[in-house]
mmCIF file with all atom_site columns, C-alpha atoms in Angstrom:
data_model
loop_
_atom_site.group_PDB
_atom_site.id
_atom_site.type_symbol
_atom_site.label_atom_id
_atom_site.label_alt_id
_atom_site.label_comp_id
_atom_site.label_asym_id
_atom_site.label_entity_id
_atom_site.label_seq_id
_atom_site.pdbx_PDB_ins_code
_atom_site.Cartn_x
_atom_site.Cartn_y
_atom_site.Cartn_z
_atom_site.occupancy
_atom_site.B_iso_or_equiv
_atom_site.pdbx_formal_charge
_atom_site.auth_seq_id
_atom_site.auth_comp_id
_atom_site.auth_asym_id
_atom_site.auth_atom_id
_atom_site.pdbx_PDB_model_num
ATOM 1   C CA . UNK A 1 1   ? 11.336  -6.897  -14.269 1.00 46.00 ? 1   UNK A CA 1
ATOM 2   C CA . UNK A 1 2   ? 7.316   -6.404  -12.856 1.00 45.00 ? 2   UNK A CA 1
ATOM 3   C CA . UNK A 1 3   ? 6.595   -9.856  -11.215 1.00 42.00 ? 3   UNK A CA 1
ATOM 4   C CA . UNK A 1 4   ? 10.319  -9.479  -8.903  1.00 44.00 ? 4   UNK A CA 1
ATOM 5   C CA . UNK A 1 5   ? 9.021   -6.323  -7.557  1.00 44.00 ? 5   UNK A CA 1
ATOM 6   C CA . UNK A 1 6   ? 5.921   -7.880  -6.795  1.00 43.00 ? 6   UNK A CA 1
ATOM 7   C CA . UNK A 1 7   ? 7.442   -10.597 -5.252  1.00 45.00 ? 7   UNK A CA 1
ATOM 8   C CA . UNK A 1 8   ? 9.458   -8.486  -2.939  1.00 49.00 ? 8   UNK A CA 1
ATOM 9   C CA . UNK A 1 9   ? 6.832   -5.878  -2.352  1.00 49.00 ? 9   UNK A CA 1
ATOM 10  C CA . UNK A 1 10  ? 4.295   -8.495  -0.858  1.00 48.00 ? 10  UNK A CA 1
ATOM 11  C CA . UNK A 1 11  ? 6.665   -9.464  2.028   1.00 48.00 ? 11  UNK A CA 1
ATOM 12  C CA . UNK A 1 12  ? 6.698   -6.450  2.440   1.00 48.00 ? 12  UNK A CA 1
ATOM 13  C CA . UNK A 1 13  ? 3.323   -5.320  2.723   1.00 46.00 ? 13  UNK A CA 1
ATOM 14  C CA . UNK A 1 14  ? 2.507   -7.716  5.603   1.00 45.00 ? 14  UNK A CA 1
ATOM 15  C CA . UNK A 1 15  ? 5.359   -6.118  7.384   1.00 43.00 ? 15  UNK A CA 1
ATOM 16  C CA . UNK A 1 16  ? 4.350   -2.302  6.906   1.00 42.00 ? 16  UNK A CA 1
ATOM 17  C CA . UNK A 1 17  ? 0.197   -3.276  7.962   1.00 42.00 ? 17  UNK A CA 1
ATOM 18  C CA . UNK A 1 18  ? -1.809  -0.716  8.805   1.00 39.00 ? 18  UNK A CA 1
ATOM 19  C CA . UNK A 1 19  ? 1.928   0.754   8.920   1.00 42.00 ? 19  UNK A CA 1
ATOM 20  C CA . UNK A 1 20  ? 3.279   -0.864  11.805  1.00 40.00 ? 20  UNK A CA 1
ATOM 21  C CA . UNK A 1 21  ? 7.284   -0.070  12.071  1.00 39.00 ? 21  UNK A CA 1
ATOM 22  C CA . UNK A 1 22  ? 9.495   -1.233  14.973  1.00 37.00 ? 22  UNK A CA 1
ATOM 23  C CA . UNK A 1 23  ? 9.028   1.436   17.801  1.00 36.00 ? 23  UNK A CA 1
ATOM 24  C CA . UNK A 1 24  ? 10.758  0.873   21.742  1.00 35.00 ? 24  UNK A CA 1
ATOM 25  C CA . UNK A 1 25  ? 8.288   -2.124  22.924  1.00 39.00 ? 25  UNK A CA 1
ATOM 26  C CA . UNK A 1 26  ? 6.058   -3.120  20.277  1.00 37.00 ? 26  UNK A CA 1
ATOM 27  C CA . UNK A 1 27  ? 8.399   -3.872  17.467  1.00 44.00 ? 27  UNK A CA 1
ATOM 28  C CA . UNK A 1 28  ? 7.152   -7.863  18.470  1.00 47.00 ? 28  UNK A CA 1
ATOM 29  C CA . UNK A 1 29  ? 2.911   -8.361  19.238  1.00 48.00 ? 29  UNK A CA 1
ATOM 30  C CA . UNK A 1 30  ? 1.678   -5.124  17.642  1.00 54.00 ? 30  UNK A CA 1
ATOM 31  C CA . UNK A 1 31  ? 3.567   -6.090  14.111  1.00 61.00 ? 31  UNK A CA 1
ATOM 32  C CA . UNK A 1 32  ? 2.067   -9.350  14.248  1.00 65.00 ? 32  UNK A CA 1
ATOM 33  C CA . UNK A 1 33  ? -1.137  -8.168  15.652  1.00 73.00 ? 33  UNK A CA 1
ATOM 34  C CA . UNK A 1 34  ? -1.415  -4.988  12.199  1.00 76.00 ? 34  UNK A CA 1
ATOM 35  C CA . UNK A 1 35  ? -0.517  -8.491  9.867   1.00 81.00 ? 35  UNK A CA 1
ATOM 36  C CA . UNK A 1 36  ? -3.367  -10.088 10.936  1.00 86.00 ? 36  UNK A CA 1
ATOM 37  C CA . UNK A 1 37  ? -5.726  -7.984  10.596  1.00 83.00 ? 37  UNK A CA 1
ATOM 38  C CA . UNK A 1 38  ? -4.750  -6.933  7.334   1.00 85.00 ? 38  UNK A CA 1
ATOM 39  C CA . UNK A 1 39  ? -5.256  -10.802 6.486   1.00 88.00 ? 39  UNK A CA 1
ATOM 40  C CA . UNK A 1 40  ? -8.339  -10.734 7.664   1.00 90.00 ? 40  UNK A CA 1
ATOM 41  C CA . UNK A 1 41  ? -8.722  -8.347  5.669   1.00 91.00 ? 41  UNK A CA 1
ATOM 42  C CA . UNK A 1 42  ? -8.074  -9.739  2.473   1.00 91.00 ? 42  UNK A CA 1
ATOM 43  C CA . UNK A 1 43  ? -9.703  -12.683 3.485   1.00 93.00 ? 43  UNK A CA 1
ATOM 44  C CA . UNK A 1 44  ? -12.818 -10.835 4.349   1.00 93.00 ? 44  UNK A CA 1
ATOM 45  C CA . UNK A 1 45  ? -12.927 -9.022  1.223   1.00 93.00 ? 45  UNK A CA 1
ATOM 46  C CA . UNK A 1 46  ? -12.424 -5.788  2.891   1.00 94.00 ? 46  UNK A CA 1
ATOM 47  C CA . UNK A 1 47  ? -9.211  -5.148  0.481   1.00 95.00 ? 47  UNK A CA 1
ATOM 48  C CA . UNK A 1 48  ? -7.965  -6.367  -2.632  1.00 95.00 ? 48  UNK A CA 1
ATOM 49  C CA . UNK A 1 49  ? -4.465  -8.329  -3.218  1.00 94.00 ? 49  UNK A CA 1
ATOM 50  C CA . UNK A 1 50  ? -1.781  -5.387  -4.121  1.00 93.00 ? 50  UNK A CA 1
ATOM 51  C CA . UNK A 1 51  ? -0.793  -6.520  -7.283  1.00 92.00 ? 51  UNK A CA 1
ATOM 52  C CA . UNK A 1 52  ? -4.415  -5.801  -8.518  1.00 95.00 ? 52  UNK A CA 1
ATOM 53  C CA . UNK A 1 53  ? -4.567  -2.381  -7.191  1.00 96.00 ? 53  UNK A CA 1
ATOM 54  C CA . UNK A 1 54  ? -0.852  -2.051  -8.581  1.00 95.00 ? 54  UNK A CA 1
ATOM 55  C CA . UNK A 1 55  ? -1.938  -3.685  -11.659 1.00 95.00 ? 55  UNK A CA 1
ATOM 56  C CA . UNK A 1 56  ? -5.085  -1.226  -11.923 1.00 95.00 ? 56  UNK A CA 1
ATOM 57  C CA . UNK A 1 57  ? -2.943  1.980   -10.568 1.00 95.00 ? 57  UNK A CA 1
ATOM 58  C CA . UNK A 1 58  ? 0.267   1.347   -13.366 1.00 94.00 ? 58  UNK A CA 1
ATOM 59  C CA . UNK A 1 59  ? -2.529  1.992   -15.979 1.00 94.00 ? 59  UNK A CA 1
ATOM 60  C CA . UNK A 1 60  ? -3.342  5.681   -14.838 1.00 94.00 ? 60  UNK A CA 1
ATOM 61  C CA . UNK A 1 61  ? 0.017   6.325   -12.943 1.00 93.00 ? 61  UNK A CA 1
ATOM 62  C CA . UNK A 1 62  ? 3.229   4.192   -14.923 1.00 92.00 ? 62  UNK A CA 1
ATOM 63  C CA . UNK A 1 63  ? 6.415   4.479   -12.225 1.00 94.00 ? 63  UNK A CA 1
ATOM 64  C CA . UNK A 1 64  ? 8.298   2.079   -10.547 1.00 96.00 ? 64  UNK A CA 1
ATOM 65  C CA . UNK A 1 65  ? 7.130   1.095   -6.473  1.00 96.00 ? 65  UNK A CA 1
ATOM 66  C CA . UNK A 1 66  ? 9.220   2.539   -3.326  1.00 95.00 ? 66  UNK A CA 1
ATOM 67  C CA . UNK A 1 67  ? 6.792   2.233   -0.771  1.00 95.00 ? 67  UNK A CA 1
ATOM 68  C CA . UNK A 1 68  ? 3.774   0.532   -0.336  1.00 94.00 ? 68  UNK A CA 1
ATOM 69  C CA . UNK A 1 69  ? 2.060   1.012   2.950   1.00 92.00 ? 69  UNK A CA 1
ATOM 70  C CA . UNK A 1 70  ? -1.815  -0.189  4.628   1.00 92.00 ? 70  UNK A CA 1
ATOM 71  C CA . UNK A 1 71  ? -3.560  1.602   6.806   1.00 91.00 ? 71  UNK A CA 1
ATOM 72  C CA . UNK A 1 72  ? -6.995  1.624   8.388   1.00 90.00 ? 72  UNK A CA 1
ATOM 73  C CA . UNK A 1 73  ? -8.406  5.265   7.996   1.00 88.00 ? 73  UNK A CA 1
ATOM 74  C CA . UNK A 1 74  ? -11.854 6.758   8.733   1.00 88.00 ? 74  UNK A CA 1
ATOM 75  C CA . UNK A 1 75  ? -13.739 3.363   8.499   1.00 89.00 ? 75  UNK A CA 1
ATOM 76  C CA . UNK A 1 76  ? -12.040 2.498   5.424   1.00 92.00 ? 76  UNK A CA 1
ATOM 77  C CA . UNK A 1 77  ? -8.371  0.131   4.422   1.00 95.00 ? 77  UNK A CA 1
ATOM 78  C CA . UNK A 1 78  ? -6.135  2.494   2.495   1.00 96.00 ? 78  UNK A CA 1
ATOM 79  C CA . UNK A 1 79  ? -2.597  1.960   0.620   1.00 95.00 ? 79  UNK A CA 1
ATOM 80  C CA . UNK A 1 80  ? -0.311  4.620   0.417   1.00 96.00 ? 80  UNK A CA 1
ATOM 81  C CA . UNK A 1 81  ? 2.053   4.578   -2.779  1.00 97.00 ? 81  UNK A CA 1
ATOM 82  C CA . UNK A 1 82  ? 5.167   5.629   -3.621  1.00 97.00 ? 82  UNK A CA 1
ATOM 83  C CA . UNK A 1 83  ? 5.833   5.843   -6.760  1.00 96.00 ? 83  UNK A CA 1
ATOM 84  C CA . UNK A 1 84  ? 8.740   6.831   -9.483  1.00 95.00 ? 84  UNK A CA 1
ATOM 85  C CA . UNK A 1 85  ? 7.584   7.942   -11.944 1.00 91.00 ? 85  UNK A CA 1
ATOM 86  C CA . UNK A 1 86  ? 9.650   8.164   -15.385 1.00 87.00 ? 86  UNK A CA 1
ATOM 87  C CA . UNK A 1 87  ? 10.863  11.620  -15.087 1.00 86.00 ? 87  UNK A CA 1
ATOM 88  C CA . UNK A 1 88  ? 12.426  11.601  -11.346 1.00 89.00 ? 88  UNK A CA 1
ATOM 89  C CA . UNK A 1 89  ? 9.334   12.777  -9.824  1.00 91.00 ? 89  UNK A CA 1
ATOM 90  C CA . UNK A 1 90  ? 8.265   11.183  -6.785  1.00 95.00 ? 90  UNK A CA 1
ATOM 91  C CA . UNK A 1 91  ? 4.054   10.355  -6.989  1.00 96.00 ? 91  UNK A CA 1
ATOM 92  C CA . UNK A 1 92  ? 2.460   9.906   -3.451  1.00 97.00 ? 92  UNK A CA 1
ATOM 93  C CA . UNK A 1 93  ? -0.879  7.948   -3.594  1.00 97.00 ? 93  UNK A CA 1
ATOM 94  C CA . UNK A 1 94  ? -3.783  7.125   -1.478  1.00 97.00 ? 94  UNK A CA 1
ATOM 95  C CA . UNK A 1 95  ? -5.799  4.266   -3.346  1.00 97.00 ? 95  UNK A CA 1
ATOM 96  C CA . UNK A 1 96  ? -8.980  2.914   -1.072  1.00 97.00 ? 96  UNK A CA 1
ATOM 97  C CA . UNK A 1 97  ? -7.659  -0.517  -0.589  1.00 96.00 ? 97  UNK A CA 1
ATOM 98  C CA . UNK A 1 98  ? -11.788 -2.393  -1.110  1.00 96.00 ? 98  UNK A CA 1
ATOM 99  C CA . UNK A 1 99  ? -12.426 -0.492  -4.969  1.00 95.00 ? 99  UNK A CA 1
ATOM 100 C CA . UNK A 1 100 ? -8.538  0.788   -6.087  1.00 95.00 ? 100 UNK A CA 1
ATOM 101 C CA . UNK A 1 101 ? -9.605  3.977   -6.905  1.00 96.00 ? 101 UNK A CA 1
ATOM 102 C CA . UNK A 1 102 ? -7.052  6.882   -6.446  1.00 96.00 ? 102 UNK A CA 1
ATOM 103 C CA . UNK A 1 103 ? -8.878  9.230   -3.412  1.00 96.00 ? 103 UNK A CA 1
ATOM 104 C CA . UNK A 1 104 ? -5.626  11.662  -3.056  1.00 96.00 ? 104 UNK A CA 1
ATOM 105 C CA . UNK A 1 105 ? -2.774  12.046  -5.386  1.00 96.00 ? 105 UNK A CA 1
ATOM 106 C CA . UNK A 1 106 ? 0.583   13.728  -4.494  1.00 96.00 ? 106 UNK A CA 1
ATOM 107 C CA . UNK A 1 107 ? 3.767   14.986  -6.587  1.00 91.00 ? 107 UNK A CA 1
ATOM 108 C CA . UNK A 1 108 ? 6.875   15.833  -5.637  1.00 84.00 ? 108 UNK A CA 1
ATOM 109 C CA . UNK A 1 109 ? 8.854   17.055  -8.523  1.00 70.00 ? 109 UNK A CA 1
ATOM 110 C CA . UNK A 1 110 ? 12.505  16.538  -8.862  1.00 67.00 ? 110 UNK A CA 1
#
């Protein structure tokens, strides 16, 4: 189950790199540019692979991954994760993409 979820999330990460979403006039070039920047950051060692980050996070924050974004914030790459926890709460995490350290944690109860 986890492997299938990761397989579905990896293409999603490419589409969501840097929080890119389709908007009027930007859908083609902007998304591709962001994808290239994210790929370059991974190849340069500036970010950990998503599957490795998810494995690290799962050890302390169990739950089903609902969304993933990769953004550049204040001179560092940050994975933004949304997890549905076993009790039904939605957990939002900001994770340093280079170290895997959880920078911020916000929980919304059901």
